[in-house]
PDB file of C-alpha atoms and ligand atoms in Angstrom:
ATOM      1  CA  UNK A 222      49.965  22.666  58.200  1.00 80.00           C
ATOM      2  CA  UNK A 223      48.698  24.949  61.004  1.00 86.00           C
ATOM      3  CA  UNK A 224      51.335  23.669  63.429  1.00 91.00           C
ATOM      4  CA  UNK A 225      54.164  24.106  60.944  1.00 92.00           C
ATOM      5  CA  UNK A 226      53.034  27.652  60.111  1.00 93.00           C
ATOM      6  CA  UNK A 227      52.792  28.563  63.779  1.00 94.00           C
ATOM      7  CA  UNK A 228      56.267  27.254  64.246  1.00 95.00           C
ATOM      8  CA  UNK A 229      57.627  29.251  61.288  1.00 95.00           C
ATOM      9  CA  UNK A 230      55.786  32.390  62.408  1.00 94.00           C
ATOM     10  CA  UNK A 231      57.102  32.044  65.933  1.00 95.00           C
ATOM     11  CA  UNK A 232      60.734  31.487  64.973  1.00 96.00           C
ATOM     12  CA  UNK A 233      61.077  33.752  61.947  1.00 96.00           C
ATOM     13  CA  UNK A 234      58.865  36.744  62.654  1.00 95.00           C
ATOM     14  CA  UNK A 235      59.062  39.291  65.505  1.00 93.00           C
ATOM     15  CA  UNK A 236      56.449  41.371  67.243  1.00 93.00           C
ATOM     16  CA  UNK A 237      55.470  44.019  64.717  1.00 96.00           C
ATOM     17  CA  UNK A 238      53.353  46.822  66.293  1.00 97.00           C
ATOM     18  CA  UNK A 239      52.580  48.500  62.982  1.00 98.00           C
ATOM     19  CA  UNK A 240      51.214  45.300  61.410  1.00 98.00           C
ATOM     20  CA  UNK A 241      49.342  44.526  64.647  1.00 98.00           C
ATOM     21  CA  UNK A 242      47.635  47.920  64.316  1.00 98.00           C
ATOM     22  CA  UNK A 243      46.667  47.107  60.749  1.00 98.00           C
ATOM     23  CA  UNK A 244      45.100  43.846  61.865  1.00 98.00           C
ATOM     24  CA  UNK A 245      43.242  45.685  64.649  1.00 98.00           C
ATOM     25  CA  UNK A 246      42.010  48.385  62.233  1.00 98.00           C
ATOM     26  CA  UNK A 247      40.616  45.629  59.878  1.00 98.00           C
ATOM     27  CA  UNK A 248      38.615  44.159  62.817  1.00 98.00           C
ATOM     28  CA  UNK A 249      37.407  47.514  64.047  1.00 98.00           C
ATOM     29  CA  UNK A 250      36.103  48.289  60.558  1.00 98.00           C
ATOM     30  CA  UNK A 251      34.164  45.042  60.451  1.00 98.00           C
ATOM     31  CA  UNK A 252      36.250  43.719  57.591  1.00 98.00           C
ATOM     32  CA  UNK A 253      37.241  40.031  57.221  1.00 98.00           C
ATOM     33  CA  UNK A 254      40.482  38.843  59.005  1.00 97.00           C
ATOM     34  CA  UNK A 255      42.041  37.386  55.883  1.00 97.00           C
ATOM     35  CA  UNK A 256      45.404  39.251  55.587  1.00 98.00           C
ATOM     36  CA  UNK A 257      48.400  37.094  54.689  1.00 98.00           C
ATOM     37  CA  UNK A 258      50.165  35.392  57.615  1.00 96.00           C
ATOM     38  CA  UNK A 259      53.212  37.079  59.260  1.00 96.00           C
ATOM     39  CA  UNK A 260      55.655  34.745  57.514  1.00 97.00           C
ATOM     40  CA  UNK A 261      53.946  35.205  54.128  1.00 97.00           C
ATOM     41  CA  UNK A 262      54.295  38.966  54.674  1.00 98.00           C
ATOM     42  CA  UNK A 263      57.903  38.615  55.502  1.00 98.00           C
ATOM     43  CA  UNK A 264      58.400  36.387  52.442  1.00 98.00           C
ATOM     44  CA  UNK A 265      56.850  39.178  50.271  1.00 98.00           C
ATOM     45  CA  UNK A 266      59.223  41.776  51.728  1.00 98.00           C
ATOM     46  CA  UNK A 267      62.197  39.490  51.091  1.00 98.00           C
ATOM     47  CA  UNK A 268      61.133  38.624  47.512  1.00 98.00           C
ATOM     48  CA  UNK A 269      60.668  42.294  46.548  1.00 98.00           C
ATOM     49  CA  UNK A 270      64.034  43.133  48.048  1.00 98.00           C
ATOM     50  CA  UNK A 271      65.852  40.167  46.488  1.00 98.00           C
ATOM     51  CA  UNK A 272      64.421  40.868  43.043  1.00 98.00           C
ATOM     52  CA  UNK A 273      65.045  44.638  43.492  1.00 98.00           C
ATOM     53  CA  UNK A 274      61.607  45.230  42.124  1.00 98.00           C
ATOM     54  CA  UNK A 275      60.441  48.865  42.024  1.00 98.00           C
ATOM     55  CA  UNK A 276      57.164  48.702  40.205  1.00 98.00           C
ATOM     56  CA  UNK A 277      54.818  46.381  42.094  1.00 98.00           C
ATOM     57  CA  UNK A 278      51.233  45.490  41.317  1.00 99.00           C
ATOM     58  CA  UNK A 279      48.954  43.958  44.016  1.00 99.00           C
ATOM     59  CA  UNK A 280      45.536  42.430  43.293  1.00 99.00           C
ATOM     60  CA  UNK A 281      43.508  42.400  46.546  1.00 98.00           C
ATOM     61  CA  UNK A 282      44.434  45.141  49.127  1.00 98.00           C
ATOM     62  CA  UNK A 283      42.051  44.549  52.023  1.00 98.00           C
ATOM     63  CA  UNK A 284      43.468  46.734  54.876  1.00 98.00           C
ATOM     64  CA  UNK A 285      47.003  47.124  53.493  1.00 98.00           C
ATOM     65  CA  UNK A 286      48.859  44.430  55.426  1.00 98.00           C
ATOM     66  CA  UNK A 287      50.443  42.762  52.379  1.00 98.00           C
ATOM     67  CA  UNK A 288      50.799  46.220  50.751  1.00 98.00           C
ATOM     68  CA  UNK A 289      53.011  47.346  53.667  1.00 98.00           C
ATOM     69  CA  UNK A 290      55.066  44.152  53.427  1.00 98.00           C
ATOM     70  CA  UNK A 291      55.569  44.674  49.644  1.00 98.00           C
ATOM     71  CA  UNK A 292      56.532  48.325  50.204  1.00 98.00           C
ATOM     72  CA  UNK A 293      58.994  47.366  52.909  1.00 98.00           C
ATOM     73  CA  UNK A 294      60.777  45.325  50.271  1.00 98.00           C
ATOM     74  CA  UNK A 295      61.371  48.284  47.980  1.00 98.00           C
ATOM     75  CA  UNK A 296      61.828  50.886  50.706  1.00 97.00           C
ATOM     76  CA  UNK A 297      62.198  54.446  49.344  1.00 96.00           C
ATOM     77  CA  UNK A 298      62.756  53.433  45.786  1.00 93.00           C
ATOM     78  CA  UNK A 299      59.523  51.926  44.585  1.00 98.00           C
ATOM     79  CA  UNK A 300      55.885  52.262  43.686  1.00 98.00           C
ATOM     80  CA  UNK A 301      52.904  50.054  44.553  1.00 98.00           C
ATOM     81  CA  UNK A 302      49.753  49.970  42.473  1.00 98.00           C
ATOM     82  CA  UNK A 303      46.979  48.129  44.325  1.00 98.00           C
ATOM     83  CA  UNK A 304      43.664  46.908  42.977  1.00 98.00           C
ATOM     84  CA  UNK A 305      40.681  46.530  45.355  1.00 98.00           C
ATOM     85  CA  UNK A 306      36.985  45.924  44.752  1.00 98.00           C
ATOM     86  CA  UNK A 307      35.775  47.831  47.785  1.00 98.00           C
ATOM     87  CA  UNK A 308      36.244  51.592  48.141  1.00 98.00           C
ATOM     88  CA  UNK A 309      36.111  51.344  51.958  1.00 98.00           C
ATOM     89  CA  UNK A 310      38.855  48.736  52.064  1.00 98.00           C
ATOM     90  CA  UNK A 311      41.088  50.771  49.742  1.00 98.00           C
ATOM     91  CA  UNK A 312      40.607  53.852  51.929  1.00 98.00           C
ATOM     92  CA  UNK A 313      41.732  51.920  55.040  1.00 98.00           C
ATOM     93  CA  UNK A 314      44.654  50.430  53.121  1.00 98.00           C
ATOM     94  CA  UNK A 315      45.710  53.889  51.938  1.00 98.00           C
ATOM     95  CA  UNK A 316      45.661  55.242  55.486  1.00 98.00           C
ATOM     96  CA  UNK A 317      47.627  52.259  56.825  1.00 98.00           C
ATOM     97  CA  UNK A 318      50.238  52.572  54.113  1.00 98.00           C
ATOM     98  CA  UNK A 319      50.504  56.313  55.018  1.00 98.00           C
ATOM     99  CA  UNK A 320      51.066  55.384  58.707  1.00 98.00           C
ATOM    100  CA  UNK A 321      53.787  53.040  57.512  1.00 98.00           C
ATOM    101  CA  UNK A 322      55.514  55.866  55.636  1.00 98.00           C
ATOM    102  CA  UNK A 323      54.550  54.803  52.094  1.00 98.00           C
ATOM    103  CA  UNK A 324      51.552  57.057  51.510  1.00 98.00           C
ATOM    104  CA  UNK A 325      53.157  58.759  48.553  1.00 98.00           C
ATOM    105  CA  UNK A 326      54.336  55.581  46.929  1.00 98.00           C
ATOM    106  CA  UNK A 327      51.032  53.714  46.623  1.00 98.00           C
ATOM    107  CA  UNK A 328      47.996  54.249  44.451  1.00 98.00           C
ATOM    108  CA  UNK A 329      44.687  52.378  44.687  1.00 98.00           C
ATOM    109  CA  UNK A 330      42.415  51.512  41.778  1.00 98.00           C
ATOM    110  CA  UNK A 331      38.961  50.449  43.024  1.00 98.00           C
ATOM    111  CA  UNK A 332      36.355  48.336  41.317  1.00 98.00           C
ATOM    112  CA  UNK A 333      36.620  44.827  39.761  1.00 98.00           C
ATOM    113  CA  UNK A 334      40.282  44.066  39.319  1.00 98.00           C
ATOM    114  CA  UNK A 335      39.769  42.642  35.794  1.00 98.00           C
ATOM    115  CA  UNK A 336      38.534  46.105  34.646  1.00 98.00           C
ATOM    116  CA  UNK A 337      41.476  47.888  36.355  1.00 98.00           C
ATOM    117  CA  UNK A 338      43.882  45.411  34.755  1.00 98.00           C
ATOM    118  CA  UNK A 339      42.475  46.105  31.358  1.00 98.00           C
ATOM    119  CA  UNK A 340      42.916  49.835  31.863  1.00 98.00           C
ATOM    120  CA  UNK A 341      46.455  49.471  33.161  1.00 98.00           C
ATOM    121  CA  UNK A 342      47.343  47.364  30.144  1.00 98.00           C
ATOM    122  CA  UNK A 343      45.685  49.727  27.689  1.00 98.00           C
ATOM    123  CA  UNK A 344      47.712  52.669  29.220  1.00 98.00           C
ATOM    124  CA  UNK A 345      50.882  50.715  28.530  1.00 98.00           C
ATOM    125  CA  UNK A 346      51.895  49.961  32.197  1.00 98.00           C
ATOM    126  CA  UNK A 347      54.520  47.422  32.937  1.00 98.00           C
ATOM    127  CA  UNK A 348      55.516  45.861  36.299  1.00 98.00           C
ATOM    128  CA  UNK A 349      58.416  43.821  37.652  1.00 98.00           C
ATOM    129  CA  UNK A 350      56.581  42.225  40.591  1.00 98.00           C
ATOM    130  CA  UNK A 351      52.967  41.040  41.044  1.00 99.00           C
ATOM    131  CA  UNK A 352      51.024  39.783  44.023  1.00 99.00           C
ATOM    132  CA  UNK A 353      47.704  38.021  43.384  1.00 98.00           C
ATOM    133  CA  UNK A 354      45.494  37.677  46.441  1.00 98.00           C
ATOM    134  CA  UNK A 355      41.785  38.461  45.454  1.00 98.00           C
ATOM    135  CA  UNK A 356      38.763  36.392  44.315  1.00 97.00           C
ATOM    136  CA  UNK A 357      40.040  32.850  43.696  1.00 95.00           C
ATOM    137  CA  UNK A 358      37.758  32.179  40.670  1.00 95.00           C
ATOM    138  CA  UNK A 359      39.600  34.830  38.671  1.00 97.00           C
ATOM    139  CA  UNK A 360      43.127  33.660  39.414  1.00 98.00           C
ATOM    140  CA  UNK A 361      43.770  32.339  35.937  1.00 97.00           C
ATOM    141  CA  UNK A 362      42.535  35.564  34.370  1.00 98.00           C
ATOM    142  CA  UNK A 363      44.659  37.562  36.758  1.00 98.00           C
ATOM    143  CA  UNK A 364      47.716  35.449  35.947  1.00 98.00           C
ATOM    144  CA  UNK A 365      47.294  35.991  32.232  1.00 97.00           C
ATOM    145  CA  UNK A 366      46.770  39.760  32.664  1.00 98.00           C
ATOM    146  CA  UNK A 367      49.951  39.886  34.778  1.00 98.00           C
ATOM    147  CA  UNK A 368      51.986  37.938  32.269  1.00 98.00           C
ATOM    148  CA  UNK A 369      50.919  40.461  29.546  1.00 97.00           C
ATOM    149  CA  UNK A 370      52.154  43.400  31.653  1.00 98.00           C
ATOM    150  CA  UNK A 371      55.336  41.734  32.974  1.00 98.00           C
ATOM    151  CA  UNK A 372      58.806  43.020  32.362  1.00 97.00           C
ATOM    152  CA  UNK A 373      61.091  40.171  31.247  1.00 96.00           C
ATOM    153  CA  UNK A 374      62.168  38.244  34.431  1.00 97.00           C
ATOM    154  CA  UNK A 375      59.350  39.653  36.533  1.00 98.00           C
ATOM    155  CA  UNK A 376      58.051  37.682  39.498  1.00 98.00           C
ATOM    156  CA  UNK A 377      54.413  36.767  40.011  1.00 98.00           C
ATOM    157  CA  UNK A 378      53.452  35.576  43.520  1.00 98.00           C
ATOM    158  CA  UNK A 379      50.036  34.029  44.113  1.00 98.00           C
ATOM    159  CA  UNK A 380      48.517  33.372  47.580  1.00 98.00           C
ATOM    160  CA  UNK A 381      46.221  30.663  48.937  1.00 97.00           C
ATOM    161  CA  UNK A 382      47.273  28.066  46.395  1.00 98.00           C
ATOM    162  CA  UNK A 383      47.113  25.232  49.007  1.00 97.00           C
ATOM    163  CA  UNK A 384      43.553  26.062  50.005  1.00 97.00           C
ATOM    164  CA  UNK A 385      44.216  25.186  53.627  1.00 94.00           C
ATOM    165  CA  UNK A 386      46.123  22.026  52.485  1.00 94.00           C
ATOM    166  CA  UNK A 387      42.916  20.606  50.814  1.00 95.00           C
ATOM    167  CA  UNK A 388      44.506  20.607  47.350  1.00 96.00           C
ATOM    168  CA  UNK A 389      46.893  17.884  48.514  1.00 95.00           C
ATOM    169  CA  UNK A 390      45.195  16.084  51.403  1.00 92.00           C
ATOM    170  CA  UNK A 391      41.764  14.524  50.919  1.00 93.00           C
ATOM    171  CA  UNK A 392      41.313  14.164  54.692  1.00 93.00           C
ATOM    172  CA  UNK A 393      41.145  18.023  54.940  1.00 93.00           C
ATOM    173  CA  UNK A 394      37.658  19.423  54.298  1.00 93.00           C
ATOM    174  CA  UNK A 395      37.462  20.939  50.847  1.00 94.00           C
ATOM    175  CA  UNK A 396      37.085  24.674  50.447  1.00 92.00           C
ATOM    176  CA  UNK A 397      34.923  26.454  47.942  1.00 92.00           C
ATOM    177  CA  UNK A 398      37.997  27.029  45.803  1.00 92.00           C
ATOM    178  CA  UNK A 399      39.912  23.713  46.317  1.00 96.00           C
ATOM    179  CA  UNK A 400      39.201  22.445  42.829  1.00 95.00           C
ATOM    180  CA  UNK A 401      39.846  25.741  41.089  1.00 94.00           C
ATOM    181  CA  UNK A 402      43.190  26.010  42.990  1.00 97.00           C
ATOM    182  CA  UNK A 403      44.225  22.558  41.799  1.00 97.00           C
ATOM    183  CA  UNK A 404      43.493  23.570  38.277  1.00 97.00           C
ATOM    184  CA  UNK A 405      45.297  26.883  38.789  1.00 97.00           C
ATOM    185  CA  UNK A 406      48.374  25.127  40.186  1.00 98.00           C
ATOM    186  CA  UNK A 407      48.484  22.805  37.125  1.00 98.00           C
ATOM    187  CA  UNK A 408      48.166  25.822  34.781  1.00 97.00           C
ATOM    188  CA  UNK A 409      50.966  27.685  36.561  1.00 98.00           C
ATOM    189  CA  UNK A 410      53.248  24.623  36.626  1.00 98.00           C
ATOM    190  CA  UNK A 411      52.851  24.053  32.891  1.00 97.00           C
ATOM    191  CA  UNK A 412      52.632  27.639  31.688  1.00 97.00           C
ATOM    192  CA  UNK A 413      54.978  28.045  28.686  1.00 97.00           C
ATOM    193  CA  UNK A 414      56.002  31.559  29.750  1.00 97.00           C
ATOM    194  CA  UNK A 415      56.561  30.845  33.449  1.00 98.00           C
ATOM    195  CA  UNK A 416      59.017  28.961  35.631  1.00 98.00           C
ATOM    196  CA  UNK A 417      57.309  28.261  38.941  1.00 98.00           C
ATOM    197  CA  UNK A 418      57.376  26.506  42.309  1.00 98.00           C
ATOM    198  CA  UNK A 419      54.990  26.382  45.263  1.00 98.00           C
ATOM    199  CA  UNK A 420      56.219  27.447  48.693  1.00 97.00           C
ATOM    200  CA  UNK A 421      54.176  25.991  51.568  1.00 96.00           C
ATOM    201  CA  UNK A 422      54.327  29.055  53.765  1.00 96.00           C
ATOM    202  CA  UNK A 423      50.991  30.464  55.094  1.00 96.00           C
ATOM    203  CA  UNK A 424      48.236  29.138  52.852  1.00 96.00           C
ATOM    204  CA  UNK A 425      50.827  28.394  50.120  1.00 97.00           C
ATOM    205  CA  UNK A 426      52.281  30.784  47.607  1.00 98.00           C
ATOM    206  CA  UNK A 427      53.376  30.037  44.024  1.00 98.00           C
ATOM    207  CA  UNK A 428      56.414  31.929  42.782  1.00 98.00           C
ATOM    208  CA  UNK A 429      56.471  32.291  38.992  1.00 98.00           C
ATOM    209  CA  UNK A 430      59.286  33.931  37.114  1.00 98.00           C
ATOM    210  CA  UNK A 431      58.322  35.321  33.683  1.00 98.00           C
ATOM    211  CA  UNK A 432      60.789  33.911  31.189  1.00 96.00           C
ATOM    212  CA  UNK A 433      62.923  36.471  29.324  1.00 83.00           C
TER     213      UNK A 433
HETATM  214  C1  SAM B  89      42.434  37.879  50.923  1.00 89.68           C
HETATM  215  S1  SAM B  89      41.969  39.562  50.799  1.00 89.68           S
HETATM  216  C2  SAM B  89      43.480  40.406  50.450  1.00 89.68           C
HETATM  217  C3  SAM B  89      44.410  40.410  51.588  1.00 89.68           C
HETATM  218  C4  SAM B  89      45.577  41.344  51.391  1.00 89.68           C
HETATM  219  N1  SAM B  89      46.342  40.963  50.180  1.00 89.68           N
HETATM  220  C5  SAM B  89      46.506  41.251  52.580  1.00 89.68           C
HETATM  221  O1  SAM B  89      47.092  40.166  52.772  1.00 89.68           O
HETATM  222  O2  SAM B  89      46.657  42.274  53.286  1.00 89.68           O
HETATM  223  C6  SAM B  89      41.136  39.609  49.228  1.00 89.68           C
HETATM  224  C7  SAM B  89      40.718  41.047  48.786  1.00 89.68           C
HETATM  225  O3  SAM B  89      40.360  40.956  47.431  1.00 89.68           O
HETATM  226  C8  SAM B  89      39.270  41.825  47.205  1.00 89.68           C
HETATM  227  N2  SAM B  89      38.545  41.375  46.031  1.00 89.68           N
HETATM  228  C9  SAM B  89      37.630  40.433  45.899  1.00 89.68           C
HETATM  229  N3  SAM B  89      37.166  40.333  44.689  1.00 89.68           N
HETATM  230  C10 SAM B  89      37.770  41.340  43.961  1.00 89.68           C
HETATM  231  C11 SAM B  89      37.738  41.740  42.648  1.00 89.68           C
HETATM  232  N4  SAM B  89      36.892  41.194  41.747  1.00 89.68           N
HETATM  233  N5  SAM B  89      38.487  42.804  42.254  1.00 89.68           N
HETATM  234  C12 SAM B  89      39.322  43.405  43.131  1.00 89.68           C
HETATM  235  N6  SAM B  89      39.410  42.981  44.457  1.00 89.68           N
HETATM  236  C13 SAM B  89      38.669  41.950  44.873  1.00 89.68           C
HETATM  237  C14 SAM B  89      38.489  41.705  48.494  1.00 89.68           C
HETATM  238  O4  SAM B  89      37.626  42.858  48.671  1.00 89.68           O
HETATM  239  C15 SAM B  89      39.564  41.570  49.545  1.00 89.68           C
HETATM  240  O5  SAM B  89      39.901  42.850  50.081  1.00 89.68           O
END
């Protein structure tokens, strides 16, 4: 899996100084190096652009790497709402999105995402694109919250669904969340309101279209 991903990254992504700076800022701030891979980021930009989504919700901001990729997909005509547990992370993400030229198009809600999701739903918010990339144990809760706030035909993208390949290959050491990802993948695949497939880019992303 690593070799295939390195190959895809090397052929399909170019040197990106801005995203390199984001990665460096995450390290400098002592935060974990767990942003999406370059190809996963590019896939996010492409998906937002292809779906022409303009109202995007992200769960799990870290330092803003995936946020910038999502925003690049909608360009000048879109808005990103991003949920992040840690105030410090959200502050760095906000400053990185500003450096990327999207400072006025992003808003961060800090605290546990489940609480922010409840608030967004209670306020009647709707979104046409979702990116789930936070604590794995809550993925199913996040998925259900996203389905409730989805415009018909919206796309829900979920990261890390291959758990380093361990969901499919017993010879790969299990991760803490291998079993919950297997369960999540089954749920997504059989969800009555979703049409889904798993793309093995990065650590694996499921794409789920909310049925109209
Ligand atoms: C894998 S990182 C996100 C990476 C980011 N999407 C990127 O690629 O640039 C996961 C993030 O989820 C956040 N997180 C963890 N638990 C959370 C929760 N309960 N509510 C909101 N955010 C949470 C972490 O603080 C971390 O920043």
